[in-house]
Amino acid sequence: MQLDVTQPSTGEIIGWAILVALGIILLVVSFKILRGRRRKLKELRPAPPKPPTLEQQLKKERSRREAAEEKAEKAHAKEEAAEAKEQEARRKLEYDERKRAEREERAKRLAELTPEARKAREEELAKAEREADRAEAEADAERRKRKAEEEEHKKAEYRERKEAERLEKERKAREAAEAEAARLRALEEEHARREAERLRQEEERRQKIAAESGRTLIEGLTRTREGGFVAKLAGLFGGGAAEVSEATIGELEEILFTADIGVKTSMRLVEGAQERLRKKELANPGKLRAAIRKDVAEILGQAHAADTRPVLDGLGLPMDDTKPWVIMVVGVNGAGKTTTIGKLAAKLEARGKRVLLAAGDTFRAAATEQLDVWAERAQVPIVKGAEGSDPGSVIFDAVQRGVRESFDVVICDTAGRLHTKASLMEELKKVQRVIGKARADAPDEVLLVLDATMGQNAIQQARQFHDALGVTGIVLTKLDGTAKGGVVIGICDELKIPVRLIGIGESLADLRPFEPEEYVSALFGS
């Protein structure tokens, strides 16, 4: 027997697909509706009551104890009233029993008497009974009076006791309020004292920084301005030429190519001058000087603006709310890494940041001791390791401590590396990876410390370190001791790495943030 299997048509397939899609959509919508209702029910559900405070618990306990005492007193009064009522009923019963017995005894005796004697005796007994009833009534009234007096006395005692308890409660509440007010005053005084001490210490730090105020940038760049390429440019611009010619551009090219700003940067400046000359924009040497100044400012400004992260005011370093902000400091021996780290730590601490130093230079003799001295001066903690120990381990421990104890900044010193030694640069890469394991996405800043006296060799160092580590900022030290300050221009132009800080002296204030416009003004004059 053959089965007649008919292939479904395209319309049927589309119909079934639409039905399945509608079913899925219906399920999704139903699920969202149920989830929304569950969320609304959860929001409408009353929040669990907050646990009572100690004061509320004590107040509740006092109220409970007072209610129990009042209830016990009422029960005692009720028992006394019931007992008094029972005594009264018992006394009345006894009295009635006694009277009945007396009447029976009297009737028995009267039956034995003659009628005349019985009558006289009855009158006598009636009179005696009246007297007894009167005396009993008087005694009962006296008893009631004494009982009322006793009740009134008890009520007065109760009122006096309650009044005494109320006065005692008021006294204790007043004493507690006074004690709490005294405690709050003591806390406020202690807070005010600590705040005053903090402000005093901050003022002392500010005064210390002010007392160590360094030289101005113009003073720091004196050698570059008077003995470097800037001095030669000043001679060219002020040589008395009435106009700028190709010969003038040739002299400019010779001065720039013998300077320390690098070949690439020199060509850029020369080509810019030639272009302006062709456009007849250089009417005199003053115009040429202004053009060179403008091009240099543009080079420095472009590198400086490349990093859009927020910058810490007064320090020139990028920093956000990430804690801890990890700064890895690298450079060759003798460039001034340790001194730069110490000064930077002091400046950050003076601005209220909690700073932790990591002594990662475990290979150079006395490097840890030198950093330890700076840590003591800046009053910041330091994580150290034994001489010759693994620098990655020391830095890993420091960054983890920074995370654990919520430090604001961790500055990691590293061993000085020759940029021409590949194996040593690999060690630095390893340290950088270790920092990233201690805190995700760290380090936040890789600062390269360069010695300005190295001239064009500093540009080569920066290139090698940047290729290996991705340098994010440069600290240029010893600018006051060299005529090669133009190296800043070459670094910014060729590598597009911003110069964060410059060192123009020995004091703390001589490590200052790099401002392109200020630098150009100090170099060329306002």
PDB file of N, CA and C in Angstrom, residues 2-37:
ATOM      1  N   GLN A   2       0.651   2.122  -0.846  1.00  0.00           N
ATOM      2  CA  GLN A   2       1.481   3.328  -0.948  1.00  0.00           C
ATOM      3  C   GLN A   2       0.775   4.481  -0.254  1.00  0.00           C
ATOM      4  N   LEU A   3       1.569   5.229   0.545  1.00  0.00           N
ATOM      5  CA  LEU A   3       1.055   6.409   1.249  1.00  0.00           C
ATOM      6  C   LEU A   3       1.154   7.620   0.326  1.00  0.00           C
ATOM      7  N   ASP A   4       0.092   8.376   0.315  1.00  0.00           N
ATOM      8  CA  ASP A   4       0.078   9.576  -0.518  1.00  0.00           C
ATOM      9  C   ASP A   4       0.586  10.752   0.314  1.00  0.00           C
ATOM     10  N   VAL A   5       1.894  11.039   0.232  1.00  0.00           N
ATOM     11  CA  VAL A   5       2.512  12.139   1.000  1.00  0.00           C
ATOM     12  C   VAL A   5       2.586  13.346   0.090  1.00  0.00           C
ATOM     13  N   THR A   6       1.832  14.343   0.431  1.00  0.00           N
ATOM     14  CA  THR A   6       1.779  15.563  -0.389  1.00  0.00           C
ATOM     15  C   THR A   6       2.691  16.623   0.224  1.00  0.00           C
ATOM     16  N   GLN A   7       3.564  17.170  -0.587  1.00  0.00           N
ATOM     17  CA  GLN A   7       4.459  18.226  -0.092  1.00  0.00           C
ATOM     18  C   GLN A   7       3.638  19.476   0.199  1.00  0.00           C
ATOM     19  N   PRO A   8       3.870  20.128   1.394  1.00  0.00           N
ATOM     20  CA  PRO A   8       3.111  21.365   1.711  1.00  0.00           C
ATOM     21  C   PRO A   8       3.505  22.474   0.756  1.00  0.00           C
ATOM     22  N   SER A   9       2.564  23.290   0.471  1.00  0.00           N
ATOM     23  CA  SER A   9       2.829  24.416  -0.421  1.00  0.00           C
ATOM     24  C   SER A   9       3.560  25.530   0.324  1.00  0.00           C
ATOM     25  N   THR A  10       4.068  26.467  -0.452  1.00  0.00           N
ATOM     26  CA  THR A  10       4.792  27.617   0.148  1.00  0.00           C
ATOM     27  C   THR A  10       3.870  28.429   1.044  1.00  0.00           C
ATOM     28  N   GLY A  11       2.641  28.592   0.667  1.00  0.00           N
ATOM     29  CA  GLY A  11       1.682  29.361   1.481  1.00  0.00           C
ATOM     30  C   GLY A  11       1.443  28.699   2.826  1.00  0.00           C
ATOM     31  N   GLU A  12       1.334  27.338   2.787  1.00  0.00           N
ATOM     32  CA  GLU A  12       1.130  26.637   4.061  1.00  0.00           C
ATOM     33  C   GLU A  12       2.344  26.795   4.980  1.00  0.00           C
ATOM     34  N   ILE A  13       3.525  26.681   4.373  1.00  0.00           N
ATOM     35  CA  ILE A  13       4.748  26.840   5.185  1.00  0.00           C
ATOM     36  C   ILE A  13       4.785  28.223   5.812  1.00  0.00           C
ATOM     37  N   ILE A  14       4.470  29.235   5.033  1.00  0.00           N
ATOM     38  CA  ILE A  14       4.470  30.612   5.552  1.00  0.00           C
ATOM     39  C   ILE A  14       3.423  30.754   6.650  1.00  0.00           C
ATOM     40  N   GLY A  15       2.256  30.123   6.449  1.00  0.00           N
ATOM     41  CA  GLY A  15       1.204  30.203   7.458  1.00  0.00           C
ATOM     42  C   GLY A  15       1.637  29.597   8.776  1.00  0.00           C
ATOM     43  N   TRP A  16       2.242  28.379   8.663  1.00  0.00           N
ATOM     44  CA  TRP A  16       2.726  27.740   9.902  1.00  0.00           C
ATOM     45  C   TRP A  16       3.826  28.571  10.559  1.00  0.00           C
ATOM     46  N   ALA A  17       4.686  29.147   9.772  1.00  0.00           N
ATOM     47  CA  ALA A  17       5.767  29.990  10.345  1.00  0.00           C
ATOM     48  C   ALA A  17       5.176  31.188  11.066  1.00  0.00           C
ATOM     49  N   ILE A  18       4.135  31.790  10.481  1.00  0.00           N
ATOM     50  CA  ILE A  18       3.496  32.941  11.130  1.00  0.00           C
ATOM     51  C   ILE A  18       2.857  32.526  12.445  1.00  0.00           C
ATOM     52  N   LEU A  19       2.201  31.336  12.440  1.00  0.00           N
ATOM     53  CA  LEU A  19       1.573  30.856  13.683  1.00  0.00           C
ATOM     54  C   LEU A  19       2.621  30.621  14.774  1.00  0.00           C
ATOM     55  N   VAL A  20       3.727  30.001  14.382  1.00  0.00           N
ATOM     56  CA  VAL A  20       4.798  29.750  15.368  1.00  0.00           C
ATOM     57  C   VAL A  20       5.357  31.072  15.905  1.00  0.00           C
ATOM     58  N   ALA A  21       5.566  32.050  14.994  1.00  0.00           N
ATOM     59  CA  ALA A  21       6.095  33.354  15.423  1.00  0.00           C
ATOM     60  C   ALA A  21       5.129  34.039  16.368  1.00  0.00           C
ATOM     61  N   LEU A  22       3.800  33.957  16.025  1.00  0.00           N
ATOM     62  CA  LEU A  22       2.808  34.562  16.915  1.00  0.00           C
ATOM     63  C   LEU A  22       2.800  33.890  18.278  1.00  0.00           C
ATOM     64  N   GLY A  23       2.966  32.557  18.296  1.00  0.00           N
ATOM     65  CA  GLY A  23       3.017  31.843  19.572  1.00  0.00           C
ATOM     66  C   GLY A  23       4.204  32.285  20.417  1.00  0.00           C
ATOM     67  N   ILE A  24       5.363  32.444  19.771  1.00  0.00           N
ATOM     68  CA  ILE A  24       6.565  32.891  20.505  1.00  0.00           C
ATOM     69  C   ILE A  24       6.366  34.293  21.045  1.00  0.00           C
ATOM     70  N   ILE A  25       5.801  35.179  20.191  1.00  0.00           N
ATOM     71  CA  ILE A  25       5.549  36.557  20.637  1.00  0.00           C
ATOM     72  C   ILE A  25       4.591  36.568  21.819  1.00  0.00           C
ATOM     73  N   LEU A  26       3.526  35.706  21.747  1.00  0.00           N
ATOM     74  CA  LEU A  26       2.565  35.627  22.847  1.00  0.00           C
ATOM     75  C   LEU A  26       3.233  35.169  24.134  1.00  0.00           C
ATOM     76  N   LEU A  27       4.123  34.170  24.029  1.00  0.00           N
ATOM     77  CA  LEU A  27       4.843  33.689  25.212  1.00  0.00           C
ATOM     78  C   LEU A  27       5.732  34.787  25.799  1.00  0.00           C
ATOM     79  N   VAL A  28       6.447  35.503  24.934  1.00  0.00           N
ATOM     80  CA  VAL A  28       7.342  36.574  25.410  1.00  0.00           C
ATOM     81  C   VAL A  28       6.548  37.664  26.111  1.00  0.00           C
ATOM     82  N   VAL A  29       5.418  38.090  25.479  1.00  0.00           N
ATOM     83  CA  VAL A  29       4.590  39.140  26.076  1.00  0.00           C
ATOM     84  C   VAL A  29       4.029  38.680  27.415  1.00  0.00           C
ATOM     85  N   SER A  30       3.556  37.421  27.481  1.00  0.00           N
ATOM     86  CA  SER A  30       3.022  36.888  28.740  1.00  0.00           C
ATOM     87  C   SER A  30       4.097  36.877  29.817  1.00  0.00           C
ATOM     88  N   PHE A  31       5.294  36.480  29.434  1.00  0.00           N
ATOM     89  CA  PHE A  31       6.401  36.444  30.397  1.00  0.00           C
ATOM     90  C   PHE A  31       6.710  37.839  30.926  1.00  0.00           C
ATOM     91  N   LYS A  32       6.724  38.832  30.030  1.00  0.00           N
ATOM     92  CA  LYS A  32       7.012  40.212  30.464  1.00  0.00           C
ATOM     93  C   LYS A  32       5.913  40.740  31.370  1.00  0.00           C
ATOM     94  N   ILE A  33       4.647  40.396  31.042  1.00  0.00           N
ATOM     95  CA  ILE A  33       3.526  40.851  31.888  1.00  0.00           C
ATOM     96  C   ILE A  33       3.643  40.241  33.277  1.00  0.00           C
ATOM     97  N   LEU A  34       3.930  38.932  33.333  1.00  0.00           N
ATOM     98  CA  LEU A  34       4.072  38.271  34.641  1.00  0.00           C
ATOM     99  C   LEU A  34       5.233  38.847  35.432  1.00  0.00           C
ATOM    100  N   ARG A  35       6.324  39.117  34.741  1.00  0.00           N
ATOM    101  CA  ARG A  35       7.487  39.685  35.441  1.00  0.00           C
ATOM    102  C   ARG A  35       7.179  41.080  35.964  1.00  0.00           C
ATOM    103  N   GLY A  36       6.432  41.880  35.139  1.00  0.00           N
ATOM    104  CA  GLY A  36       6.040  43.218  35.595  1.00  0.00           C
ATOM    105  C   GLY A  36       5.130  43.152  36.806  1.00  0.00           C
ATOM    106  N   ARG A  37       4.155  42.194  36.788  1.00  0.00           N
ATOM    107  CA  ARG A  37       3.261  42.056  37.948  1.00  0.00           C
ATOM    108  C   ARG A  37       4.036  41.625  39.187  1.00  0.00           C
TER     109      ARG A  37
END
